[in-house]
PDB file of C-alpha atoms in Angstrom:
ATOM      1  CA  MET A   1      -0.516  12.436  -4.477  1.00 35.00           C
ATOM      2  CA  LYS A   2       2.315  11.155  -6.810  1.00 35.00           C
ATOM      3  CA  VAL A   3       4.845  13.869  -7.335  1.00 34.00           C
ATOM      4  CA  PHE A   4       5.860  14.659 -10.937  1.00 34.00           C
ATOM      5  CA  TRP A   5       9.248  13.142 -11.891  1.00 34.00           C
ATOM      6  CA  GLY A   6      10.601  16.494 -12.725  1.00 38.00           C
ATOM      7  CA  ILE A   7       9.285  18.664 -10.011  1.00 38.00           C
ATOM      8  CA  ALA A   8      12.779  19.259  -8.484  1.00 37.00           C
ATOM      9  CA  SER A   9      13.946  20.624 -11.792  1.00 41.00           C
ATOM     10  CA  PHE A  10      11.252  23.493 -11.824  1.00 43.00           C
ATOM     11  CA  ALA A  11      13.497  25.763  -9.791  1.00 42.00           C
ATOM     12  CA  PHE A  12      16.149  25.229 -12.476  1.00 40.00           C
ATOM     13  CA  PHE A  13      13.807  25.986 -15.292  1.00 46.00           C
ATOM     14  CA  SER A  14      12.583  29.059 -13.503  1.00 45.00           C
ATOM     15  CA  GLY A  15      15.987  30.428 -13.256  1.00 47.00           C
ATOM     16  CA  LEU A  16      17.174  29.411 -16.635  1.00 42.00           C
ATOM     17  CA  TYR A  17      14.132  31.022 -18.421  1.00 44.00           C
ATOM     18  CA  SER A  18      14.185  34.097 -16.310  1.00 45.00           C
ATOM     19  CA  CYS A  19      17.784  34.700 -17.161  1.00 41.00           C
ATOM     20  CA  ASN A  20      17.490  34.061 -20.898  1.00 48.00           C
ATOM     21  CA  PHE A  21      13.999  34.031 -22.237  1.00 47.00           C
ATOM     22  CA  ASP A  22      11.895  36.558 -20.317  1.00 51.00           C
ATOM     23  CA  GLN A  23      12.191  39.302 -23.102  1.00 50.00           C
ATOM     24  CA  GLN A  24      11.141  36.894 -25.960  1.00 70.00           C
ATOM     25  CA  GLU A  25       8.691  34.179 -26.849  1.00 83.00           C
ATOM     26  CA  VAL A  26      10.217  30.741 -27.213  1.00 94.00           C
ATOM     27  CA  TYR A  27       8.059  28.120 -28.928  1.00 96.00           C
ATOM     28  CA  ASP A  28       9.767  24.783 -29.932  1.00 97.00           C
ATOM     29  CA  THR A  29       8.258  23.673 -33.112  1.00 97.00           C
ATOM     30  CA  LYS A  30       8.340  19.975 -32.059  1.00 97.00           C
ATOM     31  CA  ALA A  31       6.439  20.824 -28.963  1.00 98.00           C
ATOM     32  CA  ILE A  32       3.816  22.819 -30.681  1.00 98.00           C
ATOM     33  CA  ALA A  33       3.422  20.076 -33.366  1.00 98.00           C
ATOM     34  CA  THR A  34       2.914  17.544 -30.581  1.00 97.00           C
ATOM     35  CA  LEU A  35       0.151  19.589 -28.930  1.00 98.00           C
ATOM     36  CA  ASP A  36      -1.473  20.178 -32.377  1.00 98.00           C
ATOM     37  CA  ARG A  37      -1.461  16.440 -32.932  1.00 98.00           C
ATOM     38  CA  MET A  38      -3.029  15.799 -29.604  1.00 98.00           C
ATOM     39  CA  CYS A  39      -5.929  18.292 -30.522  1.00 97.00           C
ATOM     40  CA  GLU A  40      -6.234  16.639 -33.967  1.00 97.00           C
ATOM     41  CA  VAL A  41      -6.440  13.030 -32.454  1.00 98.00           C
ATOM     42  CA  ILE A  42      -9.055  14.167 -30.027  1.00 97.00           C
ATOM     43  CA  GLY A  43     -10.975  16.329 -32.526  1.00 95.00           C
ATOM     44  CA  GLU A  44     -11.268  13.262 -34.862  1.00 97.00           C
ATOM     45  CA  LEU A  45     -12.699  10.910 -32.237  1.00 97.00           C
ATOM     46  CA  GLU A  46     -16.396  10.186 -32.751  1.00 98.00           C
ATOM     47  CA  SER A  47     -16.563   8.836 -29.144  1.00 98.00           C
ATOM     48  CA  CYS A  48     -14.262   8.176 -26.173  1.00 98.00           C
ATOM     49  CA  SER A  49     -14.264   7.193 -22.496  1.00 98.00           C
ATOM     50  CA  PHE A  50     -11.546   7.689 -19.900  1.00 98.00           C
ATOM     51  CA  THR A  51     -10.750   7.971 -16.266  1.00 98.00           C
ATOM     52  CA  LEU A  52      -9.381  11.239 -14.751  1.00 97.00           C
ATOM     53  CA  GLU A  53      -7.755  11.343 -11.235  1.00 98.00           C
ATOM     54  CA  ALA A  54      -7.360  15.017 -10.191  1.00 95.00           C
ATOM     55  CA  SER A  55      -6.051  16.818  -7.203  1.00 93.00           C
ATOM     56  CA  SER A  56      -5.774  20.583  -6.461  1.00 88.00           C
ATOM     57  CA  ASN A  57      -4.361  22.596  -3.678  1.00 84.00           C
ATOM     58  CA  GLN A  58      -6.379  25.526  -2.217  1.00 71.00           C
ATOM     59  CA  ILE A  59      -5.405  27.927   0.607  1.00 68.00           C
ATOM     60  CA  ASN A  60      -8.340  28.609   3.018  1.00 68.00           C
ATOM     61  CA  ASP A  61      -7.692  30.871   6.060  1.00 69.00           C
ATOM     62  CA  GLY A  62      -3.973  30.554   5.507  1.00 69.00           C
ATOM     63  CA  LYS A  63      -4.158  26.694   5.595  1.00 75.00           C
ATOM     64  CA  MET A  64      -3.402  24.442   2.500  1.00 74.00           C
ATOM     65  CA  THR A  65      -5.976  21.891   1.647  1.00 79.00           C
ATOM     66  CA  VAL A  66      -5.995  19.148  -0.969  1.00 85.00           C
ATOM     67  CA  ARG A  67      -9.045  18.419  -3.045  1.00 87.00           C
ATOM     68  CA  GLU A  68      -9.025  15.027  -4.744  1.00 93.00           C
ATOM     69  CA  ARG A  69     -11.674  13.551  -7.085  1.00 94.00           C
ATOM     70  CA  SER A  70     -11.979  10.589  -9.422  1.00 98.00           C
ATOM     71  CA  SER A  71     -14.045  10.799 -12.476  1.00 97.00           C
ATOM     72  CA  GLN A  72     -15.206   8.599 -15.428  1.00 98.00           C
ATOM     73  CA  LEU A  73     -16.085  10.526 -18.581  1.00 97.00           C
ATOM     74  CA  TYR A  74     -18.061   9.308 -21.520  1.00 98.00           C
ATOM     75  CA  VAL A  75     -18.129  11.492 -24.623  1.00 97.00           C
ATOM     76  CA  GLU A  76     -19.981  11.110 -27.949  1.00 98.00           C
ATOM     77  CA  ALA A  77     -19.462  13.817 -30.545  1.00 96.00           C
ATOM     78  CA  PRO A  78     -20.891  16.357 -31.117  1.00 96.00           C
ATOM     79  CA  ASP A  79     -23.388  16.718 -28.194  1.00 97.00           C
ATOM     80  CA  LYS A  80     -23.432  13.880 -25.754  1.00 98.00           C
ATOM     81  CA  LEU A  81     -21.700  13.686 -22.371  1.00 98.00           C
ATOM     82  CA  PHE A  82     -21.897  11.762 -19.047  1.00 98.00           C
ATOM     83  CA  VAL A  83     -19.634  12.437 -16.109  1.00 97.00           C
ATOM     84  CA  TYR A  84     -19.584  10.556 -12.872  1.00 98.00           C
ATOM     85  CA  THR A  85     -17.333  12.058 -10.226  1.00 97.00           C
ATOM     86  CA  ASN A  86     -16.404  10.701  -6.675  1.00 97.00           C
ATOM     87  CA  SER A  87     -14.852  12.983  -4.152  1.00 95.00           C
ATOM     88  CA  PRO A  88     -14.694  13.587  -0.269  1.00 93.00           C
ATOM     89  CA  ASN A  89     -17.644  15.914  -0.779  1.00 90.00           C
ATOM     90  CA  GLY A  90     -19.821  13.275  -2.363  1.00 95.00           C
ATOM     91  CA  ARG A  91     -20.780  11.571  -5.692  1.00 97.00           C
ATOM     92  CA  LYS A  92     -22.170  13.552  -8.563  1.00 96.00           C
ATOM     93  CA  GLY A  93     -23.304  12.846 -12.090  1.00 97.00           C
ATOM     94  CA  TYR A  94     -23.809  15.051 -15.162  1.00 96.00           C
ATOM     95  CA  TRP A  95     -25.770  14.060 -18.188  1.00 98.00           C
ATOM     96  CA  TYR A  96     -25.934  16.068 -21.411  1.00 97.00           C
ATOM     97  CA  ASP A  97     -28.058  14.801 -24.373  1.00 97.00           C
ATOM     98  CA  GLY A  98     -27.596  17.801 -26.763  1.00 96.00           C
ATOM     99  CA  ASN A  99     -30.843  19.567 -25.215  1.00 95.00           C
ATOM    100  CA  GLN A 100     -30.711  19.166 -21.627  1.00 94.00           C
ATOM    101  CA  LEU A 101     -28.130  19.283 -18.903  1.00 94.00           C
ATOM    102  CA  ALA A 102     -28.745  17.406 -15.762  1.00 96.00           C
ATOM    103  CA  VAL A 103     -26.996  17.150 -12.488  1.00 95.00           C
ATOM    104  CA  PHE A 104     -27.627  14.573  -9.698  1.00 97.00           C
ATOM    105  CA  ARG A 105     -25.982  14.379  -6.295  1.00 96.00           C
ATOM    106  CA  TYR A 106     -26.210  10.700  -5.407  1.00 97.00           C
ATOM    107  CA  ASP A 107     -25.665  10.971  -1.703  1.00 96.00           C
ATOM    108  CA  GLN A 108     -28.243  13.788  -1.253  1.00 96.00           C
ATOM    109  CA  LYS A 109     -30.657  12.301  -3.870  1.00 97.00           C
ATOM    110  CA  THR A 110     -31.134  15.868  -5.172  1.00 97.00           C
ATOM    111  CA  PHE A 111     -31.090  16.866  -8.934  1.00 96.00           C
ATOM    112  CA  ASP A 112     -31.777  19.722 -11.335  1.00 94.00           C
ATOM    113  CA  THR A 113     -32.161  19.961 -15.043  1.00 91.00           C
ATOM    114  CA  ILE A 114     -31.909  22.840 -17.596  1.00 87.00           C
ATOM    115  CA  SER A 115     -32.647  23.241 -21.316  1.00 86.00           C
ATOM    116  CA  VAL A 116     -29.440  24.174 -23.180  1.00 87.00           C
ATOM    117  CA  ALA A 117     -28.854  23.251 -26.856  1.00 89.00           C
ATOM    118  CA  GLY A 118     -25.485  23.143 -28.629  1.00 93.00           C
ATOM    119  CA  ASN A 119     -22.433  20.956 -28.941  1.00 95.00           C
ATOM    120  CA  ILE A 120     -20.398  19.852 -25.903  1.00 95.00           C
ATOM    121  CA  HIS A 121     -18.050  22.936 -26.003  1.00 93.00           C
ATOM    122  CA  GLU A 122     -21.031  25.297 -26.168  1.00 93.00           C
ATOM    123  CA  MET A 123     -22.624  23.578 -23.194  1.00 93.00           C
ATOM    124  CA  MET A 124     -19.476  23.531 -21.126  1.00 92.00           C
ATOM    125  CA  ASP A 125     -18.796  27.226 -21.772  1.00 90.00           C
ATOM    126  CA  ARG A 126     -22.263  28.224 -20.752  1.00 88.00           C
ATOM    127  CA  ALA A 127     -22.242  25.937 -17.737  1.00 87.00           C
ATOM    128  CA  HIS A 128     -18.896  27.330 -16.574  1.00 83.00           C
ATOM    129  CA  HIS A 129     -19.356  31.053 -17.109  1.00 82.00           C
ATOM    130  CA  ALA A 130     -22.909  31.159 -15.975  1.00 81.00           C
ATOM    131  CA  TYR A 131     -22.862  28.589 -13.061  1.00 77.00           C
ATOM    132  CA  ASP A 132     -19.202  27.954 -12.436  1.00 78.00           C
ATOM    133  CA  VAL A 133     -19.585  24.263 -13.325  1.00 83.00           C
ATOM    134  CA  GLU A 134     -16.190  22.619 -13.883  1.00 84.00           C
ATOM    135  CA  PHE A 135     -16.186  19.633 -16.122  1.00 88.00           C
ATOM    136  CA  PRO A 136     -12.944  17.487 -15.507  1.00 85.00           C
ATOM    137  CA  GLY A 137     -10.650  17.429 -18.407  1.00 83.00           C
ATOM    138  CA  ALA A 138     -12.753  19.942 -20.261  1.00 88.00           C
ATOM    139  CA  ASP A 139      -9.730  21.961 -21.616  1.00 87.00           C
ATOM    140  CA  ILE A 140      -8.280  19.107 -23.810  1.00 86.00           C
ATOM    141  CA  PHE A 141     -11.436  18.976 -25.815  1.00 87.00           C
ATOM    142  CA  TYR A 142     -11.171  22.372 -27.202  1.00 91.00           C
ATOM    143  CA  PRO A 143      -9.621  22.602 -30.647  1.00 93.00           C
ATOM    144  CA  THR A 144      -7.862  25.874 -29.513  1.00 94.00           C
ATOM    145  CA  PHE A 145      -6.021  24.243 -26.659  1.00 95.00           C
ATOM    146  CA  THR A 146      -2.598  24.867 -28.201  1.00 97.00           C
ATOM    147  CA  ASP A 147      -3.428  28.525 -29.105  1.00 97.00           C
ATOM    148  CA  ASP A 148      -4.919  29.168 -25.656  1.00 95.00           C
ATOM    149  CA  LEU A 149      -1.716  27.724 -24.107  1.00 96.00           C
ATOM    150  CA  MET A 150       0.473  30.022 -26.233  1.00 96.00           C
ATOM    151  CA  ALA A 151      -1.613  32.926 -25.387  1.00 95.00           C
ATOM    152  CA  ASP A 152      -0.951  32.667 -21.666  1.00 93.00           C
ATOM    153  CA  HIS A 153       2.596  31.119 -21.856  1.00 96.00           C
ATOM    154  CA  ASP A 154       5.601  32.787 -23.604  1.00 95.00           C
ATOM    155  CA  THR A 155       7.802  29.433 -23.519  1.00 97.00           C
ATOM    156  CA  ILE A 156       6.600  26.006 -24.748  1.00 98.00           C
ATOM    157  CA  VAL A 157       9.321  23.405 -24.992  1.00 98.00           C
ATOM    158  CA  LEU A 158       9.880  19.636 -24.871  1.00 96.00           C
ATOM    159  CA  LEU A 159      11.353  18.115 -21.735  1.00 93.00           C
ATOM    160  CA  GLU A 160      13.269  14.866 -21.706  1.00 82.00           C
ATOM    161  CA  ASN A 161      11.453  12.201 -19.924  1.00 73.00           C
ATOM    162  CA  GLU A 162      13.785   9.830 -18.391  1.00 72.00           C
ATOM    163  CA  GLN A 163      11.243   7.512 -16.989  1.00 74.00           C
ATOM    164  CA  ASP A 164       9.398   6.607 -20.126  1.00 78.00           C
ATOM    165  CA  GLN A 165      10.715   7.146 -23.655  1.00 78.00           C
ATOM    166  CA  ASN A 166       7.288   6.548 -25.140  1.00 92.00           C
ATOM    167  CA  VAL A 167       5.912   9.614 -23.192  1.00 96.00           C
ATOM    168  CA  ILE A 168       6.370  13.068 -24.588  1.00 97.00           C
ATOM    169  CA  SER A 169       6.660  15.827 -21.950  1.00 97.00           C
ATOM    170  CA  ILE A 170       6.010  19.408 -22.658  1.00 97.00           C
ATOM    171  CA  LEU A 171       6.638  22.407 -20.416  1.00 97.00           C
ATOM    172  CA  ALA A 172       4.867  25.743 -20.842  1.00 97.00           C
ATOM    173  CA  LYS A 173       6.077  28.739 -18.882  1.00 96.00           C
ATOM    174  CA  GLY A 174       3.833  31.726 -18.153  1.00 94.00           C
ATOM    175  CA  ASP A 175       4.183  34.777 -15.762  1.00 91.00           C
ATOM    176  CA  GLN A 176       2.256  32.949 -13.022  1.00 89.00           C
ATOM    177  CA  ASP A 177       2.812  29.293 -13.673  1.00 92.00           C
ATOM    178  CA  PHE A 178       4.377  26.276 -15.380  1.00 93.00           C
ATOM    179  CA  VAL A 179       2.253  23.791 -17.112  1.00 95.00           C
ATOM    180  CA  VAL A 180       3.434  20.237 -17.813  1.00 95.00           C
ATOM    181  CA  ILE A 181       1.718  17.987 -20.256  1.00 96.00           C
ATOM    182  CA  ASP A 182       2.556  14.268 -20.767  1.00 97.00           C
ATOM    183  CA  ILE A 183       1.312  12.924 -23.961  1.00 98.00           C
ATOM    184  CA  ASP A 184       1.440   9.231 -25.164  1.00 97.00           C
ATOM    185  CA  GLY A 185       3.950   9.200 -28.067  1.00 96.00           C
ATOM    186  CA  GLU A 186       2.155   6.531 -29.966  1.00 96.00           C
ATOM    187  CA  THR A 187      -1.578   7.372 -29.412  1.00 98.00           C
ATOM    188  CA  GLY A 188      -1.116  11.191 -29.138  1.00 98.00           C
ATOM    189  CA  LEU A 189      -3.547  11.167 -26.143  1.00 98.00           C
ATOM    190  CA  PRO A 190      -2.827  13.082 -22.962  1.00 98.00           C
ATOM    191  CA  LEU A 191      -1.750  11.154 -19.894  1.00 98.00           C
ATOM    192  CA  LYS A 192      -1.052  13.896 -17.374  1.00 96.00           C
ATOM    193  CA  LEU A 193      -1.575  17.662 -16.889  1.00 95.00           C
ATOM    194  CA  GLU A 194       0.058  19.656 -14.097  1.00 94.00           C
ATOM    195  CA  ILE A 195       0.083  23.194 -13.203  1.00 92.00           C
ATOM    196  CA  VAL A 196       2.796  24.490 -10.888  1.00 89.00           C
ATOM    197  CA  ASN A 197       2.815  27.849  -9.055  1.00 85.00           C
ATOM    198  CA  ARG A 198       5.910  29.744 -10.146  1.00 83.00           C
ATOM    199  CA  ALA A 199       6.010  31.657  -6.714  1.00 78.00           C
ATOM    200  CA  ASP A 200       7.015  28.403  -4.800  1.00 73.00           C
ATOM    201  CA  ASN A 201       7.181  25.609  -7.311  1.00 68.00           C
ATOM    202  CA  SER A 202       4.253  23.907  -5.710  1.00 70.00           C
ATOM    203  CA  ILE A 203       1.845  21.722  -7.725  1.00 72.00           C
ATOM    204  CA  TYR A 204      -1.550  23.135  -7.384  1.00 82.00           C
ATOM    205  CA  TYR A 205      -3.390  21.124  -9.990  1.00 91.00           C
ATOM    206  CA  GLU A 206      -2.627  17.548 -11.306  1.00 94.00           C
ATOM    207  CA  ALA A 207      -4.788  15.449 -13.539  1.00 95.00           C
ATOM    208  CA  ASN A 208      -3.861  11.897 -14.572  1.00 97.00           C
ATOM    209  CA  PHE A 209      -5.753  10.449 -17.469  1.00 98.00           C
ATOM    210  CA  SER A 210      -5.978   6.693 -17.964  1.00 98.00           C
ATOM    211  CA  HIS A 211      -8.098   3.761 -19.359  1.00 98.00           C
ATOM    212  CA  TRP A 212      -8.680   5.550 -22.687  1.00 98.00           C
ATOM    213  CA  LYS A 213     -11.141   3.896 -25.009  1.00 98.00           C
ATOM    214  CA  THR A 214     -11.456   5.414 -28.418  1.00 98.00           C
ATOM    215  CA  ASN A 215     -14.580   5.278 -30.638  1.00 98.00           C
ATOM    216  CA  PRO A 216     -16.523   2.943 -28.397  1.00 98.00           C
ATOM    217  CA  LYS A 217     -20.264   2.230 -29.043  1.00 98.00           C
ATOM    218  CA  PHE A 218     -22.470   3.616 -26.344  1.00 98.00           C
ATOM    219  CA  ARG A 219     -26.052   3.014 -25.505  1.00 97.00           C
ATOM    220  CA  PRO A 220     -28.178   6.067 -26.194  1.00 96.00           C
ATOM    221  CA  GLU A 221     -29.642   5.826 -22.588  1.00 97.00           C
ATOM    222  CA  LEU A 222     -26.218   6.513 -21.202  1.00 98.00           C
ATOM    223  CA  PHE A 223     -26.616  10.175 -21.937  1.00 98.00           C
ATOM    224  CA  ARG A 224     -30.330  10.330 -20.773  1.00 97.00           C
ATOM    225  CA  PHE A 225     -31.067  11.427 -17.262  1.00 97.00           C
ATOM    226  CA  ASP A 226     -33.935   9.440 -15.639  1.00 97.00           C
ATOM    227  CA  ILE A 227     -35.184  10.920 -12.273  1.00 96.00           C
ATOM    228  CA  PRO A 228     -34.414   8.283  -9.578  1.00 96.00           C
ATOM    229  CA  GLU A 229     -37.233   7.317  -7.357  1.00 96.00           C
ATOM    230  CA  GLY A 230     -37.466   9.539  -4.373  1.00 96.00           C
ATOM    231  CA  ALA A 231     -35.128  12.150  -5.741  1.00 97.00           C
ATOM    232  CA  GLN A 232     -35.823  15.799  -4.871  1.00 96.00           C
ATOM    233  CA  GLN A 233     -35.437  18.621  -7.392  1.00 95.00           C
ATOM    234  CA  LEU A 234     -33.518  21.687  -6.215  1.00 91.00           C
ATOM    235  CA  ASN A 235     -32.423  24.827  -7.888  1.00 83.00           C
ATOM    236  CA  LEU A 236     -28.836  23.533  -8.427  1.00 76.00           C
ATOM    237  CA  LEU A 237     -28.572  25.182 -11.685  1.00 74.00           C
ATOM    238  CA  LYS A 238     -30.513  28.320 -10.975  1.00 61.00           C
ATOM    239  CA  LYS A 239     -27.665  30.517 -11.523  1.00 57.00           C
ATOM    240  CA  MET A 240     -27.218  29.153 -15.033  1.00 42.00           C
ATOM    241  CA  GLU A 241     -30.466  30.647 -16.046  1.00 43.00           C
ATOM    242  CA  SER A 242     -29.832  34.184 -15.013  1.00 37.00           C
TER     243      SER A 242
END
């Protein structure tokens, strides 16, 4: 996993903010404006597709494990979504057509479907809270992203990106973590999201966004799930119905 260019400086930021800013909120107006612009750019898209490479650290029985996955996402506002994810645990697809959410495990040839109406945000909220489904890159599609970040972090500032002057880097500091967001200065689209544990300055989530296509035309069948021959239906989404 590629390490963020400024990870060595997180200890510095941690000490700096704990000395000077722990008793007050510090929100850089330019940083907030950049985040708001990102939300606005995404909110105005009629459709988009992108690749997301994500990794997360998890501690199981005292041992650190790294979970990696690569996803391709295709989104059509307000209520169409297709996600293809490849990870060491296997390949998985999600289809949402505005009325039905389907999940298919390619390697096991198992699937499930459930009726759920609403826009993409409403579907993802229900799937996450009722079934613990995590859609890669979901947070950036919420219009409340900036407000949500401010609610959990008392400091949001710009960082100087020495590697690429066209990339705007933003640091958010909360009680438990740092969040670093890299945004393309020209397009306003996100490039990288990192969450760093304040306890030991270790990255426990990193997501890299690439191959953005904005407002492409998709075939309607992209978002329609057709049961593959020989596939077996299981209660993969049973918890969602309870």
